[in-house]
Amino acid sequence: MDAGGREELPPRVRAVVLLALGRSTEEIGPEIGVSGRTVRRWRMRSDFREDIGRVRLRLLDAAASSLVEGRKW
C-alpha cells in the first residue's frame, strides 16, 4: 500500500500506463522496480502492446471529453 492507504498497481500494469503516457522503457524500469530489459521483453508481447493501445485510447477519450465538457455551446 502507498502512503494514502491505496493498493499499488503491479509493475506490469504500471509499465503499461507509463508507456501509454510516452515514458521510455529505460526510464520506467527502475521506477517500477524491474530492469529496462524486462520492460523491453514485455513490449515484445502482443497482449502487452494491445494493453498500451487501450490505455492510450482511454487517455485520449478522457482528454477529449474534458475539452468538450469545458465548451459552452
mmCIF file of N, CA and C in Angstrom:
data_model
loop_
_atom_site.group_PDB
_atom_site.id
_atom_site.type_symbol
_atom_site.label_atom_id
_atom_site.label_comp_id
_atom_site.label_asym_id
_atom_site.label_seq_id
_atom_site.Cartn_x
_atom_site.Cartn_y
_atom_site.Cartn_z
ATOM 1 N N MET A 1 0.831 -1.186 0.000
ATOM 2 C CA MET A 1 0.000 0.000 0.000
ATOM 3 C C MET A 1 0.874 1.248 0.000
ATOM 4 N N ASP A 2 0.336 2.312 -0.597
ATOM 5 C CA ASP A 2 1.078 3.563 -0.589
ATOM 6 C C ASP A 2 0.722 4.382 0.649
ATOM 7 N N ALA A 3 1.270 5.571 0.748
ATOM 8 C CA ALA A 3 1.058 6.402 1.936
ATOM 9 C C ALA A 3 -0.412 6.761 2.137
ATOM 10 N N GLY A 4 -1.181 6.778 1.058
ATOM 11 C CA GLY A 4 -2.600 7.106 1.149
ATOM 12 C C GLY A 4 -3.472 5.906 1.462
ATOM 13 N N GLY A 5 -2.860 4.735 1.693
ATOM 14 C CA GLY A 5 -3.614 3.537 2.022
ATOM 15 C C GLY A 5 -4.169 2.808 0.808
ATOM 16 N N ARG A 6 -3.723 3.184 -0.399
ATOM 17 C CA ARG A 6 -4.205 2.539 -1.624
ATOM 18 C C ARG A 6 -3.263 1.411 -2.019
ATOM 19 N N GLU A 7 -3.832 0.389 -2.624
ATOM 20 C CA GLU A 7 -3.018 -0.702 -3.160
ATOM 21 C C GLU A 7 -2.199 -0.175 -4.335
ATOM 22 N N GLU A 8 -0.946 -0.555 -4.393
ATOM 23 C CA GLU A 8 -0.116 -0.160 -5.520
ATOM 24 C C GLU A 8 -0.353 -1.124 -6.674
ATOM 25 N N LEU A 9 -0.359 -0.595 -7.884
ATOM 26 C CA LEU A 9 -0.560 -1.431 -9.066
ATOM 27 C C LEU A 9 0.659 -2.322 -9.279
ATOM 28 N N PRO A 10 0.453 -3.509 -9.846
ATOM 29 C CA PRO A 10 1.589 -4.380 -10.173
ATOM 30 C C PRO A 10 2.511 -3.705 -11.195
ATOM 31 N N PRO A 11 3.798 -4.041 -11.190
ATOM 32 C CA PRO A 11 4.752 -3.407 -12.105
ATOM 33 C C PRO A 11 4.336 -3.451 -13.571
ATOM 34 N N ARG A 12 3.784 -4.568 -14.011
ATOM 35 C CA ARG A 12 3.404 -4.695 -15.427
ATOM 36 C C ARG A 12 2.308 -3.697 -15.784
ATOM 37 N N VAL A 13 1.350 -3.506 -14.900
ATOM 38 C CA VAL A 13 0.259 -2.561 -15.147
ATOM 39 C C VAL A 13 0.801 -1.135 -15.128
ATOM 40 N N ARG A 14 1.672 -0.844 -14.179
ATOM 41 C CA ARG A 14 2.285 0.492 -14.129
ATOM 42 C C ARG A 14 3.084 0.766 -15.395
ATOM 43 N N ALA A 15 3.779 -0.257 -15.904
ATOM 44 C CA ALA A 15 4.548 -0.099 -17.139
ATOM 45 C C ALA A 15 3.626 0.241 -18.304
ATOM 46 N N VAL A 16 2.501 -0.432 -18.401
ATOM 47 C CA VAL A 16 1.546 -0.151 -19.478
ATOM 48 C C VAL A 16 1.121 1.311 -19.438
ATOM 49 N N VAL A 17 0.747 1.785 -18.262
ATOM 50 C CA VAL A 17 0.267 3.165 -18.124
ATOM 51 C C VAL A 17 1.380 4.153 -18.460
ATOM 52 N N LEU A 18 2.565 3.938 -17.920
ATOM 53 C CA LEU A 18 3.670 4.864 -18.164
ATOM 54 C C LEU A 18 4.094 4.876 -19.628
ATOM 55 N N LEU A 19 4.104 3.714 -20.267
ATOM 56 C CA LEU A 19 4.434 3.661 -21.690
ATOM 57 C C LEU A 19 3.354 4.354 -22.522
ATOM 58 N N ALA A 20 2.094 4.185 -22.137
ATOM 59 C CA ALA A 20 0.996 4.856 -22.841
ATOM 60 C C ALA A 20 1.116 6.367 -22.721
ATOM 61 N N LEU A 21 1.712 6.830 -21.623
ATOM 62 C CA LEU A 21 1.913 8.263 -21.417
ATOM 63 C C LEU A 21 3.170 8.782 -22.119
ATOM 64 N N GLY A 22 3.902 7.871 -22.771
ATOM 65 C CA GLY A 22 5.062 8.286 -23.551
ATOM 66 C C GLY A 22 6.397 8.187 -22.859
ATOM 67 N N ARG A 23 6.438 7.587 -21.682
ATOM 68 C CA ARG A 23 7.715 7.438 -20.976
ATOM 69 C C ARG A 23 8.558 6.360 -21.661
ATOM 70 N N SER A 24 9.868 6.451 -21.528
ATOM 71 C CA SER A 24 10.756 5.487 -22.176
ATOM 72 C C SER A 24 10.906 4.217 -21.344
ATOM 73 N N THR A 25 11.218 3.144 -22.033
ATOM 74 C CA THR A 25 11.421 1.843 -21.403
ATOM 75 C C THR A 25 12.505 1.908 -20.343
ATOM 76 N N GLU A 26 13.628 2.510 -20.692
ATOM 77 C CA GLU A 26 14.764 2.585 -19.760
ATOM 78 C C GLU A 26 14.442 3.465 -18.558
ATOM 79 N N GLU A 27 13.625 4.455 -18.765
ATOM 80 C CA GLU A 27 13.279 5.377 -17.688
ATOM 81 C C GLU A 27 12.345 4.724 -16.668
ATOM 82 N N ILE A 28 11.375 3.946 -17.148
ATOM 83 C CA ILE A 28 10.374 3.419 -16.220
ATOM 84 C C ILE A 28 10.801 2.141 -15.518
ATOM 85 N N GLY A 29 11.707 1.380 -16.112
ATOM 86 C CA GLY A 29 12.138 0.134 -15.477
ATOM 87 C C GLY A 29 12.503 0.311 -14.013
ATOM 88 N N PRO A 30 13.500 1.155 -13.724
ATOM 89 C CA PRO A 30 13.883 1.358 -12.321
ATOM 90 C C PRO A 30 12.752 1.949 -11.474
ATOM 91 N N GLU A 31 11.915 2.765 -12.081
ATOM 92 C CA GLU A 31 10.818 3.393 -11.335
ATOM 93 C C GLU A 31 9.804 2.369 -10.827
ATOM 94 N N ILE A 32 9.612 1.299 -11.602
ATOM 95 C CA ILE A 32 8.621 0.290 -11.211
ATOM 96 C C ILE A 32 9.266 -0.938 -10.570
ATOM 97 N N GLY A 33 10.587 -0.910 -10.452
ATOM 98 C CA GLY A 33 11.277 -1.990 -9.747
ATOM 99 C C GLY A 33 11.688 -3.172 -10.596
ATOM 100 N N VAL A 34 11.806 -2.959 -11.906
ATOM 101 C CA VAL A 34 12.305 -4.018 -12.795
ATOM 102 C C VAL A 34 13.367 -3.416 -13.706
ATOM 103 N N SER A 35 14.063 -4.261 -14.428
ATOM 104 C CA SER A 35 15.084 -3.750 -15.345
ATOM 105 C C SER A 35 14.436 -3.257 -16.638
ATOM 106 N N GLY A 36 15.152 -2.390 -17.333
ATOM 107 C CA GLY A 36 14.693 -1.956 -18.650
ATOM 108 C C GLY A 36 14.553 -3.136 -19.588
ATOM 109 N N ARG A 37 15.408 -4.134 -19.410
ATOM 110 C CA ARG A 37 15.348 -5.344 -20.244
ATOM 111 C C ARG A 37 14.009 -6.062 -20.053
ATOM 112 N N THR A 38 13.532 -6.123 -18.812
ATOM 113 C CA THR A 38 12.240 -6.767 -18.544
ATOM 114 C C THR A 38 11.127 -6.021 -19.255
ATOM 115 N N VAL A 39 11.156 -4.700 -19.177
ATOM 116 C CA VAL A 39 10.117 -3.903 -19.846
ATOM 117 C C VAL A 39 10.194 -4.116 -21.356
ATOM 118 N N ARG A 40 11.395 -4.173 -21.916
ATOM 119 C CA ARG A 40 11.538 -4.434 -23.360
ATOM 120 C C ARG A 40 10.960 -5.794 -23.717
ATOM 121 N N ARG A 41 11.176 -6.808 -22.879
ATOM 122 C CA ARG A 41 10.606 -8.141 -23.139
ATOM 123 C C ARG A 41 9.086 -8.079 -23.115
ATOM 124 N N TRP A 42 8.534 -7.369 -22.118
ATOM 125 C CA TRP A 42 7.077 -7.221 -22.061
ATOM 126 C C TRP A 42 6.552 -6.567 -23.330
ATOM 127 N N ARG A 43 7.265 -5.541 -23.823
ATOM 128 C CA ARG A 43 6.811 -4.821 -25.017
ATOM 129 C C ARG A 43 6.793 -5.696 -26.264
ATOM 130 N N MET A 44 7.529 -6.776 -26.251
ATOM 131 C CA MET A 44 7.546 -7.686 -27.399
ATOM 132 C C MET A 44 6.267 -8.514 -27.476
ATOM 133 N N ARG A 45 5.539 -8.590 -26.388
ATOM 134 C CA ARG A 45 4.314 -9.399 -26.347
ATOM 135 C C ARG A 45 3.151 -8.617 -26.941
ATOM 136 N N SER A 46 2.401 -9.270 -27.820
ATOM 137 C CA SER A 46 1.283 -8.583 -28.475
ATOM 138 C C SER A 46 0.203 -8.165 -27.478
ATOM 139 N N ASP A 47 -0.058 -8.969 -26.453
ATOM 140 C CA ASP A 47 -1.088 -8.594 -25.478
ATOM 141 C C ASP A 47 -0.680 -7.349 -24.690
ATOM 142 N N PHE A 48 0.595 -7.200 -24.423
ATOM 143 C CA PHE A 48 1.098 -6.026 -23.715
ATOM 144 C C PHE A 48 0.943 -4.782 -24.586
ATOM 145 N N ARG A 49 1.311 -4.902 -25.877
ATOM 146 C CA ARG A 49 1.157 -3.778 -26.801
ATOM 147 C C ARG A 49 -0.312 -3.400 -26.965
ATOM 148 N N GLU A 50 -1.190 -4.400 -26.980
ATOM 149 C CA GLU A 50 -2.625 -4.117 -27.066
ATOM 150 C C GLU A 50 -3.103 -3.370 -25.824
ATOM 151 N N ASP A 51 -2.597 -3.749 -24.660
ATOM 152 C CA ASP A 51 -2.947 -3.049 -23.419
ATOM 153 C C ASP A 51 -2.512 -1.584 -23.484
ATOM 154 N N ILE A 52 -1.311 -1.334 -23.998
ATOM 155 C CA ILE A 52 -0.833 0.045 -24.135
ATOM 156 C C ILE A 52 -1.771 0.819 -25.056
ATOM 157 N N GLY A 53 -2.172 0.209 -26.156
ATOM 158 C CA GLY A 53 -3.091 0.859 -27.092
ATOM 159 C C GLY A 53 -4.428 1.186 -26.441
ATOM 160 N N ARG A 54 -4.945 0.263 -25.644
ATOM 161 C CA ARG A 54 -6.221 0.511 -24.960
ATOM 162 C C ARG A 54 -6.105 1.664 -23.963
ATOM 163 N N VAL A 55 -4.999 1.701 -23.229
ATOM 164 C CA VAL A 55 -4.811 2.787 -22.267
ATOM 165 C C VAL A 55 -4.684 4.118 -23.006
ATOM 166 N N ARG A 56 -3.952 4.136 -24.111
ATOM 167 C CA ARG A 56 -3.828 5.380 -24.895
ATOM 168 C C ARG A 56 -5.195 5.871 -25.365
ATOM 169 N N LEU A 57 -6.029 4.953 -25.836
ATOM 170 C CA LEU A 57 -7.367 5.349 -26.278
ATOM 171 C C LEU A 57 -8.194 5.916 -25.137
ATOM 172 N N ARG A 58 -8.100 5.304 -23.960
ATOM 173 C CA ARG A 58 -8.848 5.813 -22.802
ATOM 174 C C ARG A 58 -8.352 7.197 -22.396
ATOM 175 N N LEU A 59 -7.042 7.391 -22.432
ATOM 176 C CA LEU A 59 -6.480 8.703 -22.098
ATOM 177 C C LEU A 59 -6.952 9.757 -23.098
ATOM 178 N N LEU A 60 -6.934 9.394 -24.376
ATOM 179 C CA LEU A 60 -7.384 10.317 -25.411
ATOM 180 C C LEU A 60 -8.867 10.624 -25.263
ATOM 181 N N ASP A 61 -9.660 9.614 -24.980
ATOM 182 C CA ASP A 61 -11.095 9.799 -24.786
ATOM 183 C C ASP A 61 -11.366 10.717 -23.593
ATOM 184 N N ALA A 62 -10.635 10.509 -22.508
ATOM 185 C CA ALA A 62 -10.810 11.352 -21.323
ATOM 186 C C ALA A 62 -10.416 12.792 -21.622
ATOM 187 N N ALA A 63 -9.341 12.972 -22.353
ATOM 188 C CA ALA A 63 -8.898 14.330 -22.698
ATOM 189 C C ALA A 63 -9.920 15.011 -23.600
ATOM 190 N N ALA A 64 -10.437 14.280 -24.587
ATOM 191 C CA ALA A 64 -11.431 14.854 -25.494
ATOM 192 C C ALA A 64 -12.715 15.199 -24.741
ATOM 193 N N SER A 65 -13.142 14.330 -23.857
ATOM 194 C CA SER A 65 -14.348 14.598 -23.062
ATOM 195 C C SER A 65 -14.160 15.834 -22.200
ATOM 196 N N SER A 66 -12.988 15.977 -21.648
ATOM 197 C CA SER A 66 -12.693 17.132 -20.811
ATOM 198 C C SER A 66 -12.780 18.423 -21.621
ATOM 199 N N LEU A 67 -12.280 18.378 -22.854
ATOM 200 C CA LEU A 67 -12.341 19.550 -23.715
ATOM 201 C C LEU A 67 -13.786 19.893 -24.092
ATOM 202 N N VAL A 68 -14.567 18.862 -24.407
ATOM 203 C CA VAL A 68 -15.950 19.074 -24.809
ATOM 204 C C VAL A 68 -16.764 19.599 -23.628
ATOM 205 N N GLU A 69 -16.558 19.052 -22.459
ATOM 206 C CA GLU A 69 -17.312 19.497 -21.276
ATOM 207 C C GLU A 69 -16.990 20.929 -20.914
ATOM 208 N N GLY A 70 -15.794 21.377 -21.247
ATOM 209 C CA GLY A 70 -15.398 22.739 -20.935
ATOM 210 C C GLY A 70 -15.961 23.775 -21.882
ATOM 211 N N ARG A 71 -16.501 23.344 -23.013
ATOM 212 C CA ARG A 71 -17.068 24.259 -24.001
ATOM 213 C C ARG A 71 -18.470 24.665 -23.643
ATOM 214 N N LYS A 72 -18.800 25.868 -23.992
ATOM 215 C CA LYS A 72 -20.174 26.343 -23.828
ATOM 216 C C LYS A 72 -20.766 26.509 -25.215
ATOM 217 N N TRP A 73 -21.707 25.684 -25.532
ATOM 218 C CA TRP A 73 -22.294 25.695 -26.876
ATOM 219 C C TRP A 73 -23.284 26.756 -26.991
#
